[in-house]
PDB file of C-alpha atoms in Angstrom:
ATOM      1  CA  MET S1163     -13.949 -56.673   5.901  1.00 75.00           C
ATOM      2  CA  THR S1164     -15.105 -59.389   8.033  1.00 86.00           C
ATOM      3  CA  SER S1165     -17.716 -61.600   6.160  1.00 94.00           C
ATOM      4  CA  TYR S1166     -21.061 -62.075   7.510  1.00 98.00           C
ATOM      5  CA  GLU S1167     -24.729 -63.571   6.477  1.00 98.00           C
ATOM      6  CA  GLU S1168     -27.931 -62.074   6.220  1.00 98.00           C
ATOM      7  CA  ILE S1169     -30.659 -64.219   8.323  1.00 98.00           C
ATOM      8  CA  ARG S1170     -34.468 -62.750   8.064  1.00 98.00           C
ATOM      9  CA  VAL S1171     -36.722 -63.434  11.980  1.00 98.00           C
ATOM     10  CA  PRO S1172     -40.328 -63.336  11.691  1.00 98.00           C
ATOM     11  CA  VAL S1173     -41.381 -59.896  13.106  1.00 98.00           C
ATOM     12  CA  THR S1174     -45.348 -58.472  13.739  1.00 97.00           C
ATOM     13  CA  GLY S1175     -45.875 -57.863   9.817  1.00 97.00           C
ATOM     14  CA  GLY S1176     -43.239 -59.577   7.878  1.00 98.00           C
ATOM     15  CA  GLU S1177     -39.169 -60.310   8.604  1.00 98.00           C
ATOM     16  CA  LEU S1178     -36.446 -58.369  10.067  1.00 98.00           C
ATOM     17  CA  ALA S1179     -33.249 -58.285   8.103  1.00 98.00           C
ATOM     18  CA  ALA S1180     -30.245 -58.785  10.330  1.00 98.00           C
ATOM     19  CA  LEU S1181     -26.290 -59.590   9.383  1.00 98.00           C
ATOM     20  CA  ARG S1182     -24.788 -62.297  11.313  1.00 98.00           C
ATOM     21  CA  TRP S1183     -20.282 -62.134  11.726  1.00 98.00           C
ATOM     22  CA  PRO S1184     -20.364 -66.055  13.720  1.00 97.00           C
ATOM     23  CA  ALA S1185     -17.419 -66.435  16.375  1.00 97.00           C
ATOM     24  CA  ARG S1186     -15.559 -69.280  15.514  1.00 96.00           C
ATOM     25  CA  ASP S1187     -17.118 -71.211  18.516  1.00 96.00           C
ATOM     26  CA  PRO S1188     -20.032 -71.779  18.068  1.00 92.00           C
ATOM     27  CA  GLY S1189     -21.251 -71.279  21.763  1.00 94.00           C
ATOM     28  CA  ALA S1190     -19.405 -68.032  22.168  1.00 97.00           C
ATOM     29  CA  PRO S1191     -21.599 -65.303  23.333  1.00 97.00           C
ATOM     30  CA  VAL S1192     -23.906 -63.591  21.182  1.00 98.00           C
ATOM     31  CA  VAL S1193     -24.095 -60.015  21.191  1.00 98.00           C
ATOM     32  CA  VAL S1194     -26.925 -57.892  19.305  1.00 98.00           C
ATOM     33  CA  ALA S1195     -25.926 -54.332  17.845  1.00 99.00           C
ATOM     34  CA  LEU S1196     -28.562 -51.587  16.704  1.00 99.00           C
ATOM     35  CA  HIS S1197     -27.690 -49.190  14.303  1.00 98.00           C
ATOM     36  CA  GLY S1198     -28.799 -44.822  14.223  1.00 97.00           C
ATOM     37  CA  ILE S1199     -32.132 -43.005  12.868  1.00 96.00           C
ATOM     38  CA  THR S1200     -31.165 -43.178   9.596  1.00 95.00           C
ATOM     39  CA  ALA S1201     -27.980 -46.144   9.483  1.00 97.00           C
ATOM     40  CA  ASN S1202     -28.312 -49.783   8.626  1.00 98.00           C
ATOM     41  CA  ALA S1203     -26.947 -53.326   9.734  1.00 98.00           C
ATOM     42  CA  LEU S1204     -23.270 -52.348   8.168  1.00 98.00           C
ATOM     43  CA  SER S1205     -22.724 -49.024  10.266  1.00 98.00           C
ATOM     44  CA  TRP S1206     -21.238 -51.841  12.483  1.00 98.00           C
ATOM     45  CA  GLY S1207     -18.373 -53.564   9.895  1.00 98.00           C
ATOM     46  CA  THR S1208     -15.701 -52.319  11.891  1.00 98.00           C
ATOM     47  CA  VAL S1209     -16.615 -52.970  15.218  1.00 98.00           C
ATOM     48  CA  ALA S1210     -17.482 -57.006  13.884  1.00 98.00           C
ATOM     49  CA  ARG S1211     -13.412 -56.742  12.113  1.00 98.00           C
ATOM     50  CA  LEU S1212     -12.053 -55.900  15.246  1.00 98.00           C
ATOM     51  CA  LEU S1213     -14.101 -58.070  17.728  1.00 98.00           C
ATOM     52  CA  ASP S1214     -11.989 -60.895  15.383  1.00 97.00           C
ATOM     53  CA  ARG S1215     -14.847 -63.293  15.869  1.00 97.00           C
ATOM     54  CA  ARG S1216     -14.723 -63.525  19.775  1.00 98.00           C
ATOM     55  CA  VAL S1217     -18.474 -63.342  19.937  1.00 98.00           C
ATOM     56  CA  THR S1218     -21.199 -63.734  17.511  1.00 98.00           C
ATOM     57  CA  LEU S1219     -22.335 -60.234  16.609  1.00 98.00           C
ATOM     58  CA  VAL S1220     -26.164 -59.726  14.609  1.00 98.00           C
ATOM     59  CA  ALA S1221     -27.348 -56.498  13.780  1.00 98.00           C
ATOM     60  CA  PRO S1222     -30.637 -56.091  12.408  1.00 99.00           C
ATOM     61  CA  ASP S1223     -31.862 -53.688   9.642  1.00 98.00           C
ATOM     62  CA  LEU S1224     -34.152 -51.563  11.847  1.00 98.00           C
ATOM     63  CA  ARG S1225     -38.196 -51.604  10.977  1.00 98.00           C
ATOM     64  CA  GLY S1226     -37.973 -49.398   7.467  1.00 98.00           C
ATOM     65  CA  ARG S1227     -34.059 -49.172   6.804  1.00 98.00           C
ATOM     66  CA  ALA S1228     -32.606 -50.729   4.616  1.00 98.00           C
ATOM     67  CA  GLY S1229     -33.156 -54.693   4.186  1.00 98.00           C
ATOM     68  CA  SER S1230     -36.600 -54.190   5.995  1.00 98.00           C
ATOM     69  CA  ALA S1231     -37.270 -51.119   4.410  1.00 97.00           C
ATOM     70  CA  GLY S1232     -40.577 -53.159   3.454  1.00 96.00           C
ATOM     71  CA  LEU S1233     -41.810 -53.935   7.226  1.00 97.00           C
ATOM     72  CA  PRO S1234     -44.846 -51.883   7.359  1.00 96.00           C
ATOM     73  CA  GLY S1235     -45.433 -49.277  10.898  1.00 94.00           C
ATOM     74  CA  PRO S1236     -46.517 -49.165  13.398  1.00 94.00           C
ATOM     75  CA  TYR S1237     -42.687 -47.453  14.428  1.00 97.00           C
ATOM     76  CA  GLY S1238     -41.274 -45.774  17.056  1.00 97.00           C
ATOM     77  CA  ILE S1239     -38.988 -46.369  19.525  1.00 98.00           C
ATOM     78  CA  PRO S1240     -41.208 -49.542  21.628  1.00 98.00           C
ATOM     79  CA  ALA S1241     -41.663 -51.474  18.235  1.00 98.00           C
ATOM     80  CA  HIS S1242     -38.426 -51.850  17.175  1.00 98.00           C
ATOM     81  CA  ALA S1243     -37.680 -52.947  20.863  1.00 98.00           C
ATOM     82  CA  ASP S1244     -40.263 -54.913  20.934  1.00 98.00           C
ATOM     83  CA  ASP S1245     -38.237 -56.669  17.231  1.00 98.00           C
ATOM     84  CA  THR S1246     -35.152 -56.583  19.109  1.00 98.00           C
ATOM     85  CA  ALA S1247     -36.883 -59.125  21.818  1.00 98.00           C
ATOM     86  CA  ALA S1248     -37.990 -60.957  19.164  1.00 98.00           C
ATOM     87  CA  LEU S1249     -34.491 -61.107  17.223  1.00 98.00           C
ATOM     88  CA  ALA S1250     -33.014 -61.650  20.397  1.00 98.00           C
ATOM     89  CA  GLY S1251     -35.363 -64.868  20.920  1.00 97.00           C
ATOM     90  CA  ALA S1252     -34.584 -66.481  17.906  1.00 97.00           C
ATOM     91  CA  LEU S1253     -31.094 -66.121  18.282  1.00 95.00           C
ATOM     92  CA  GLY S1254     -31.345 -69.343  21.274  1.00 91.00           C
ATOM     93  CA  PRO S1255     -32.799 -69.420  24.763  1.00 87.00           C
ATOM     94  CA  ASP S1256     -29.942 -67.391  26.029  1.00 90.00           C
ATOM     95  CA  ARG S1257     -29.434 -64.164  26.976  1.00 92.00           C
ATOM     96  CA  VAL S1258     -27.502 -61.984  24.722  1.00 97.00           C
ATOM     97  CA  VAL S1259     -25.342 -58.609  25.239  1.00 98.00           C
ATOM     98  CA  LEU S1260     -27.241 -55.922  23.907  1.00 98.00           C
ATOM     99  CA  ALA S1261     -25.502 -52.866  21.832  1.00 98.00           C
ATOM    100  CA  GLY S1262     -26.814 -49.859  20.334  1.00 99.00           C
ATOM    101  CA  HIS S1263     -25.405 -46.725  18.915  1.00 98.00           C
ATOM    102  CA  SER S1264     -27.431 -42.862  18.685  1.00 97.00           C
ATOM    103  CA  MET S1265     -30.976 -43.867  18.263  1.00 97.00           C
ATOM    104  CA  GLY S1266     -30.091 -47.342  19.069  1.00 98.00           C
ATOM    105  CA  ALA S1267     -28.810 -46.756  22.315  1.00 98.00           C
ATOM    106  CA  PHE S1268     -32.267 -45.379  23.162  1.00 98.00           C
ATOM    107  CA  VAL S1269     -33.779 -49.105  21.778  1.00 98.00           C
ATOM    108  CA  ALA S1270     -31.759 -51.143  23.485  1.00 98.00           C
ATOM    109  CA  ALA S1271     -32.338 -49.299  26.771  1.00 98.00           C
ATOM    110  CA  LEU S1272     -35.907 -49.761  26.384  1.00 98.00           C
ATOM    111  CA  ALA S1273     -35.671 -53.359  25.339  1.00 98.00           C
ATOM    112  CA  ALA S1274     -34.039 -54.363  28.153  1.00 98.00           C
ATOM    113  CA  VAL S1275     -36.786 -52.739  30.282  1.00 98.00           C
ATOM    114  CA  ARG S1276     -39.745 -54.468  28.013  1.00 98.00           C
ATOM    115  CA  HIS S1277     -37.932 -57.554  27.775  1.00 97.00           C
ATOM    116  CA  PRO S1278     -36.438 -57.986  31.325  1.00 90.00           C
ATOM    117  CA  GLY S1279     -35.157 -61.770  31.361  1.00 90.00           C
ATOM    118  CA  ARG S1280     -33.997 -61.265  27.317  1.00 95.00           C
ATOM    119  CA  PHE S1281     -31.014 -59.375  27.941  1.00 97.00           C
ATOM    120  CA  GLY S1282     -27.234 -58.898  29.693  1.00 97.00           C
ATOM    121  CA  GLU S1283     -25.109 -56.267  29.940  1.00 98.00           C
ATOM    122  CA  LEU S1284     -25.288 -53.659  27.875  1.00 98.00           C
ATOM    123  CA  VAL S1285     -23.118 -51.005  26.008  1.00 98.00           C
ATOM    124  CA  LEU S1286     -24.444 -47.314  24.572  1.00 99.00           C
ATOM    125  CA  VAL S1287     -22.984 -45.716  21.839  1.00 98.00           C
ATOM    126  CA  ASP S1288     -23.360 -41.587  22.047  1.00 98.00           C
ATOM    127  CA  GLY S1289     -27.312 -42.550  23.028  1.00 98.00           C
ATOM    128  CA  GLY S1290     -29.427 -43.832  25.198  1.00 98.00           C
ATOM    129  CA  PHE S1291     -29.565 -40.137  27.509  1.00 98.00           C
ATOM    130  CA  GLY S1292     -32.247 -37.855  26.560  1.00 93.00           C
ATOM    131  CA  PHE S1293     -34.026 -34.614  27.264  1.00 86.00           C
ATOM    132  CA  PRO S1294     -37.213 -33.347  27.153  1.00 83.00           C
ATOM    133  CA  ALA S1295     -38.788 -32.131  23.698  1.00 73.00           C
ATOM    134  CA  PRO S1296     -38.705 -28.295  24.217  1.00 74.00           C
ATOM    135  CA  THR S1297     -42.347 -26.880  24.263  1.00 67.00           C
ATOM    136  CA  HIS S1298     -42.172 -24.405  21.961  1.00 73.00           C
ATOM    137  CA  LEU S1299     -41.423 -26.529  19.219  1.00 73.00           C
ATOM    138  CA  SER S1300     -43.957 -27.749  16.718  1.00 73.00           C
ATOM    139  CA  ALA S1301     -43.241 -31.404  15.659  1.00 67.00           C
ATOM    140  CA  ASP S1302     -41.601 -30.366  12.142  1.00 70.00           C
ATOM    141  CA  GLU S1303     -40.065 -27.780  13.799  1.00 76.00           C
ATOM    142  CA  LEU S1304     -38.490 -30.472  16.810  1.00 73.00           C
ATOM    143  CA  ILE S1305     -37.644 -32.790  14.442  1.00 74.00           C
ATOM    144  CA  THR S1306     -36.015 -30.539  12.010  1.00 73.00           C
ATOM    145  CA  ALA S1307     -33.738 -29.560  15.296  1.00 73.00           C
ATOM    146  CA  VAL S1308     -32.639 -33.463  15.720  1.00 70.00           C
ATOM    147  CA  ILE S1309     -31.782 -34.789  12.658  1.00 71.00           C
ATOM    148  CA  GLY S1310     -32.161 -31.544  10.222  1.00 69.00           C
ATOM    149  CA  PRO S1311     -29.488 -33.034   8.081  1.00 69.00           C
ATOM    150  CA  ALA S1312     -30.140 -35.771   7.908  1.00 75.00           C
ATOM    151  CA  MET S1313     -34.094 -35.845   6.628  1.00 78.00           C
ATOM    152  CA  ASP S1314     -32.758 -33.717   4.769  1.00 82.00           C
ATOM    153  CA  ARG S1315     -30.638 -36.852   2.301  1.00 90.00           C
ATOM    154  CA  LEU S1316     -33.580 -39.050   2.821  1.00 91.00           C
ATOM    155  CA  SER S1317     -34.837 -36.879  -0.039  1.00 89.00           C
ATOM    156  CA  MET S1318     -32.432 -35.745  -2.279  1.00 95.00           C
ATOM    157  CA  THR S1319     -31.703 -38.496  -5.347  1.00 96.00           C
ATOM    158  CA  PHE S1320     -28.536 -39.105  -6.776  1.00 97.00           C
ATOM    159  CA  PRO S1321     -27.500 -39.958 -10.258  1.00 98.00           C
ATOM    160  CA  ASP S1322     -25.154 -43.254  -9.278  1.00 98.00           C
ATOM    161  CA  ARG S1323     -23.491 -44.882  -6.200  1.00 98.00           C
ATOM    162  CA  ASP S1324     -20.773 -42.769  -6.783  1.00 98.00           C
ATOM    163  CA  ALA S1325     -22.333 -39.918  -6.427  1.00 98.00           C
ATOM    164  CA  TYR S1326     -23.802 -41.195  -3.128  1.00 97.00           C
ATOM    165  CA  ARG S1327     -19.857 -41.394  -1.933  1.00 97.00           C
ATOM    166  CA  SER S1328     -18.688 -38.221  -3.160  1.00 97.00           C
ATOM    167  CA  PHE S1329     -21.791 -36.959  -1.297  1.00 95.00           C
ATOM    168  CA  TRP S1330     -20.880 -38.488   2.205  1.00 95.00           C
ATOM    169  CA  ARG S1331     -16.875 -38.353   1.644  1.00 95.00           C
ATOM    170  CA  ALA S1332     -17.649 -34.258   1.720  1.00 95.00           C
ATOM    171  CA  HIS S1333     -19.292 -34.769   5.193  1.00 94.00           C
ATOM    172  CA  PRO S1334     -16.765 -33.086   8.015  1.00 95.00           C
ATOM    173  CA  ALA S1335     -17.786 -36.143  10.587  1.00 95.00           C
ATOM    174  CA  PHE S1336     -16.071 -38.467   7.716  1.00 95.00           C
ATOM    175  CA  GLY S1337     -12.859 -36.034   6.840  1.00 89.00           C
ATOM    176  CA  GLY S1338      -9.117 -36.861   7.026  1.00 88.00           C
ATOM    177  CA  ASP S1339      -8.272 -40.977   7.207  1.00 91.00           C
ATOM    178  CA  ALA S1340     -11.986 -41.528   8.719  1.00 96.00           C
ATOM    179  CA  TRP S1341     -13.177 -43.509   5.202  1.00 97.00           C
ATOM    180  CA  SER S1342     -12.053 -46.999   4.821  1.00 97.00           C
ATOM    181  CA  PRO S1343     -14.300 -49.963   2.900  1.00 96.00           C
ATOM    182  CA  GLU S1344     -16.358 -50.052   5.938  1.00 97.00           C
ATOM    183  CA  VAL S1345     -17.994 -47.063   5.971  1.00 98.00           C
ATOM    184  CA  ASP S1346     -18.432 -47.152   1.644  1.00 98.00           C
ATOM    185  CA  ALA S1347     -20.355 -50.692   2.592  1.00 98.00           C
ATOM    186  CA  TYR S1348     -22.331 -48.874   5.413  1.00 98.00           C
ATOM    187  CA  ILE S1349     -23.409 -46.263   2.969  1.00 97.00           C
ATOM    188  CA  GLN S1350     -23.772 -48.259  -0.110  1.00 98.00           C
ATOM    189  CA  ARG S1351     -26.814 -50.356   2.039  1.00 98.00           C
ATOM    190  CA  ASP S1352     -28.153 -47.420   2.564  1.00 96.00           C
ATOM    191  CA  LEU S1353     -29.254 -46.297  -1.137  1.00 97.00           C
ATOM    192  CA  ALA S1354     -32.041 -48.051  -2.617  1.00 96.00           C
ATOM    193  CA  GLY S1355     -33.863 -48.029  -6.734  1.00 95.00           C
ATOM    194  CA  GLU S1356     -32.056 -47.137 -10.222  1.00 96.00           C
ATOM    195  CA  GLU S1357     -30.033 -44.854 -11.763  1.00 97.00           C
ATOM    196  CA  PRO S1358     -30.043 -41.856 -12.287  1.00 97.00           C
ATOM    197  CA  ALA S1359     -32.580 -41.424  -9.643  1.00 97.00           C
ATOM    198  CA  MET S1360     -31.551 -43.445  -6.722  1.00 98.00           C
ATOM    199  CA  ARG S1361     -31.966 -42.584  -2.806  1.00 96.00           C
ATOM    200  CA  SER S1362     -31.611 -43.506   0.931  1.00 97.00           C
ATOM    201  CA  GLY S1363     -33.756 -46.563   1.085  1.00 95.00           C
ATOM    202  CA  CYS S1364     -35.040 -45.232   4.412  1.00 96.00           C
ATOM    203  CA  ARG S1365     -39.215 -44.450   4.486  1.00 95.00           C
ATOM    204  CA  LEU S1366     -39.238 -41.144   5.522  1.00 91.00           C
ATOM    205  CA  GLU S1367     -42.321 -41.635   7.915  1.00 93.00           C
ATOM    206  CA  ALA S1368     -40.200 -44.166  10.153  1.00 95.00           C
ATOM    207  CA  VAL S1369     -37.325 -41.892  10.967  1.00 93.00           C
ATOM    208  CA  ARG S1370     -40.325 -39.147  11.367  1.00 90.00           C
ATOM    209  CA  THR S1371     -41.877 -41.281  13.841  1.00 93.00           C
ATOM    210  CA  ASP S1372     -38.917 -42.584  15.180  1.00 95.00           C
ATOM    211  CA  GLY S1373     -36.890 -39.000  15.816  1.00 92.00           C
ATOM    212  CA  MET S1374     -40.267 -38.033  17.056  1.00 90.00           C
ATOM    213  CA  GLY S1375     -40.114 -41.379  19.925  1.00 94.00           C
ATOM    214  CA  LEU S1376     -37.378 -40.237  21.449  1.00 93.00           C
ATOM    215  CA  PHE S1377     -38.713 -37.460  23.507  1.00 92.00           C
ATOM    216  CA  GLN S1378     -41.334 -40.061  24.687  1.00 94.00           C
ATOM    217  CA  ASP S1379     -41.346 -40.146  28.534  1.00 95.00           C
ATOM    218  CA  GLU S1380     -40.919 -44.440  28.279  1.00 97.00           C
ATOM    219  CA  VAL S1381     -37.866 -43.640  25.893  1.00 98.00           C
ATOM    220  CA  LEU S1382     -36.571 -40.984  28.182  1.00 97.00           C
ATOM    221  CA  ALA S1383     -36.877 -42.751  31.820  1.00 97.00           C
ATOM    222  CA  ALA S1384     -35.497 -46.470  30.384  1.00 98.00           C
ATOM    223  CA  THR S1385     -31.454 -45.442  31.357  1.00 98.00           C
ATOM    224  CA  ARG S1386     -32.546 -44.263  34.578  1.00 97.00           C
ATOM    225  CA  GLU S1387     -34.849 -47.879  34.928  1.00 98.00           C
ATOM    226  CA  LEU S1388     -31.877 -49.999  33.743  1.00 98.00           C
ATOM    227  CA  ALA S1389     -31.802 -53.037  36.165  1.00 96.00           C
ATOM    228  CA  GLN S1390     -28.273 -54.521  34.717  1.00 97.00           C
ATOM    229  CA  PRO S1391     -25.469 -53.392  34.237  1.00 97.00           C
ATOM    230  CA  ALA S1392     -24.481 -50.116  31.051  1.00 98.00           C
ATOM    231  CA  THR S1393     -21.417 -48.638  29.718  1.00 98.00           C
ATOM    232  CA  LEU S1394     -21.835 -45.651  27.920  1.00 98.00           C
ATOM    233  CA  LEU S1395     -19.541 -44.765  25.806  1.00 98.00           C
ATOM    234  CA  TRP S1396     -19.573 -40.787  24.878  1.00 98.00           C
ATOM    235  CA  ALA S1397     -18.233 -39.249  21.470  1.00 98.00           C
ATOM    236  CA  GLN S1398     -15.967 -35.750  22.611  1.00 97.00           C
ATOM    237  CA  ARG S1399     -17.299 -34.826  19.256  1.00 97.00           C
ATOM    238  CA  GLY S1400     -20.466 -34.169  17.397  1.00 94.00           C
ATOM    239  CA  LEU S1401     -22.142 -35.266  14.082  1.00 92.00           C
ATOM    240  CA  MET S1402     -20.916 -32.658  12.043  1.00 91.00           C
ATOM    241  CA  ASN S1403     -17.132 -33.186  14.378  1.00 95.00           C
ATOM    242  CA  GLU S1404     -17.801 -29.851  16.497  1.00 95.00           C
ATOM    243  CA  GLU S1405     -16.009 -29.608  19.247  1.00 97.00           C
ATOM    244  CA  GLN S1406     -19.339 -29.970  21.367  1.00 95.00           C
ATOM    245  CA  GLY S1407     -20.473 -33.224  21.507  1.00 95.00           C
ATOM    246  CA  LEU S1408     -23.910 -34.862  22.322  1.00 95.00           C
ATOM    247  CA  TYR S1409     -22.854 -35.483  25.358  1.00 97.00           C
ATOM    248  CA  ASP S1410     -20.539 -34.137  27.979  1.00 97.00           C
ATOM    249  CA  GLU S1411     -20.554 -34.294  31.691  1.00 97.00           C
ATOM    250  CA  SER S1412     -23.150 -31.985  32.723  1.00 97.00           C
ATOM    251  CA  ARG S1413     -25.283 -32.651  29.918  1.00 96.00           C
ATOM    252  CA  LEU S1414     -25.369 -36.403  31.670  1.00 97.00           C
ATOM    253  CA  ALA S1415     -25.768 -35.168  34.799  1.00 96.00           C
ATOM    254  CA  ALA S1416     -29.289 -32.829  33.516  1.00 95.00           C
ATOM    255  CA  ALA S1417     -30.346 -36.084  31.820  1.00 95.00           C
ATOM    256  CA  GLY S1418     -29.940 -38.366  35.242  1.00 95.00           C
ATOM    257  CA  GLN S1419     -27.067 -40.368  34.416  1.00 97.00           C
ATOM    258  CA  PRO S1420     -25.441 -40.250  37.845  1.00 96.00           C
ATOM    259  CA  GLY S1421     -27.064 -42.619  40.361  1.00 96.00           C
ATOM    260  CA  THR S1422     -28.009 -45.238  37.490  1.00 98.00           C
ATOM    261  CA  ASN S1423     -26.369 -48.645  36.683  1.00 98.00           C
ATOM    262  CA  VAL S1424     -24.674 -46.748  33.766  1.00 98.00           C
ATOM    263  CA  GLU S1425     -20.764 -45.991  34.211  1.00 98.00           C
ATOM    264  CA  ALA S1426     -20.121 -43.196  31.186  1.00 98.00           C
ATOM    265  CA  VAL S1427     -17.012 -42.904  29.386  1.00 98.00           C
ATOM    266  CA  ARG S1428     -15.822 -40.443  27.206  1.00 98.00           C
ATOM    267  CA  VAL S1429     -14.392 -40.868  23.923  1.00 98.00           C
ATOM    268  CA  GLU S1430     -11.737 -39.133  22.880  1.00 98.00           C
ATOM    269  CA  ASP S1431     -10.819 -37.816  19.500  1.00 97.00           C
ATOM    270  CA  VAL S1432     -14.115 -39.130  17.932  1.00 98.00           C
ATOM    271  CA  ASN S1433     -16.941 -38.135  16.789  1.00 98.00           C
ATOM    272  CA  HIS S1434     -20.941 -39.157  17.110  1.00 97.00           C
ATOM    273  CA  TYR S1435     -20.372 -41.036  13.946  1.00 97.00           C
ATOM    274  CA  THR S1436     -16.464 -42.335  13.579  1.00 98.00           C
ATOM    275  CA  VAL S1437     -16.987 -43.561  17.384  1.00 98.00           C
ATOM    276  CA  LEU S1438     -18.669 -46.442  15.922  1.00 98.00           C
ATOM    277  CA  THR S1439     -16.966 -47.189  12.249  1.00 98.00           C
ATOM    278  CA  GLY S1440     -12.805 -45.331  12.778  1.00 98.00           C
ATOM    279  CA  ASP S1441     -10.856 -47.825  14.372  1.00 98.00           C
ATOM    280  CA  LYS S1442     -10.297 -45.939  17.264  1.00 98.00           C
ATOM    281  CA  GLY S1443     -14.215 -45.458  18.753  1.00 98.00           C
ATOM    282  CA  ALA S1444     -14.817 -48.625  17.100  1.00 98.00           C
ATOM    283  CA  GLY S1445     -12.176 -50.379  19.331  1.00 98.00           C
ATOM    284  CA  GLU S1446     -13.347 -49.181  22.379  1.00 98.00           C
ATOM    285  CA  VAL S1447     -16.806 -50.543  21.444  1.00 98.00           C
ATOM    286  CA  ALA S1448     -15.498 -53.889  20.792  1.00 98.00           C
ATOM    287  CA  GLY S1449     -13.439 -53.770  24.082  1.00 98.00           C
ATOM    288  CA  ALA S1450     -16.891 -52.876  25.330  1.00 98.00           C
ATOM    289  CA  LEU S1451     -18.763 -55.752  24.283  1.00 98.00           C
ATOM    290  CA  LEU S1452     -15.827 -57.826  25.042  1.00 98.00           C
ATOM    291  CA  ARG S1453     -15.342 -57.127  28.669  1.00 98.00           C
ATOM    292  CA  ALA S1454     -19.836 -57.139  28.865  1.00 98.00           C
ATOM    293  CA  ALA S1455     -19.607 -60.492  27.381  1.00 97.00           C
ATOM    294  CA  SER S1456     -16.767 -62.269  29.415  1.00 95.00           C
ATOM    295  CA  VAL S1457     -14.582 -62.908  26.574  1.00 92.00           C
ATOM    296  CA  PRO S1458     -11.056 -62.400  27.337  1.00 82.00           C
ATOM    297  CA  ARG S1459      -9.669 -59.044  24.850  1.00 72.00           C
TER     298      ARG S1459
END
């Protein structure tokens, strides 16, 4: 794994924790990378390795997760977008390339719209385009439909780290050769508490608020309002490695992607997780980040 340092940046209510993989050249471009709804900064570990220190990569633990679990609310996509702008501002005056996976892609798009002078090109990874909430579902039914299995995990306890590792290794998305040292580090960063009652460090209130926030009009409109170029890398398969991914051409058309500043690119033979954590998907992401930062591959 590529070595990193932990930093903390002042934001509303306290300090945001982030991981920084420094470039060889101190003057190299900076990329800020945002994780998914129940993930953490180390979900970007494989991408960091494949970037090979050609840029500086900074990935925060979003408010309510891992190293930022102690940050209070309010939560929600706008709060994360403003935290992201504060992080970017602390890194220096220059515009940064902004990336996001899953929920992080929605945060990235909204951050770029709300803070237009702060960010350059965007790379969205299997997220950013959404759909209005079905009107027949209650709030609890809606959040269960969106991230039901992930919500279940947040209420589970595990006797030790090996048990948590075994839980994740049985996940359909991480079958075959999808497991790696980076994946292991990522899932272990999520674990909090003491044996024999360890559990996810994600705050349930934050996850519920953020999940509902994905259906807000401001959030849904963000990718259609982007002024700068962006790339969407969408995974062929879904969260449970099912054949139907979150997106396909017809779903993107229904979400309003055609005619925007977002170029959509399908990534073959990856699922919602391995598009970021597997070498094939992470290689595509790293390549898109280098292009966005105008760095030769």
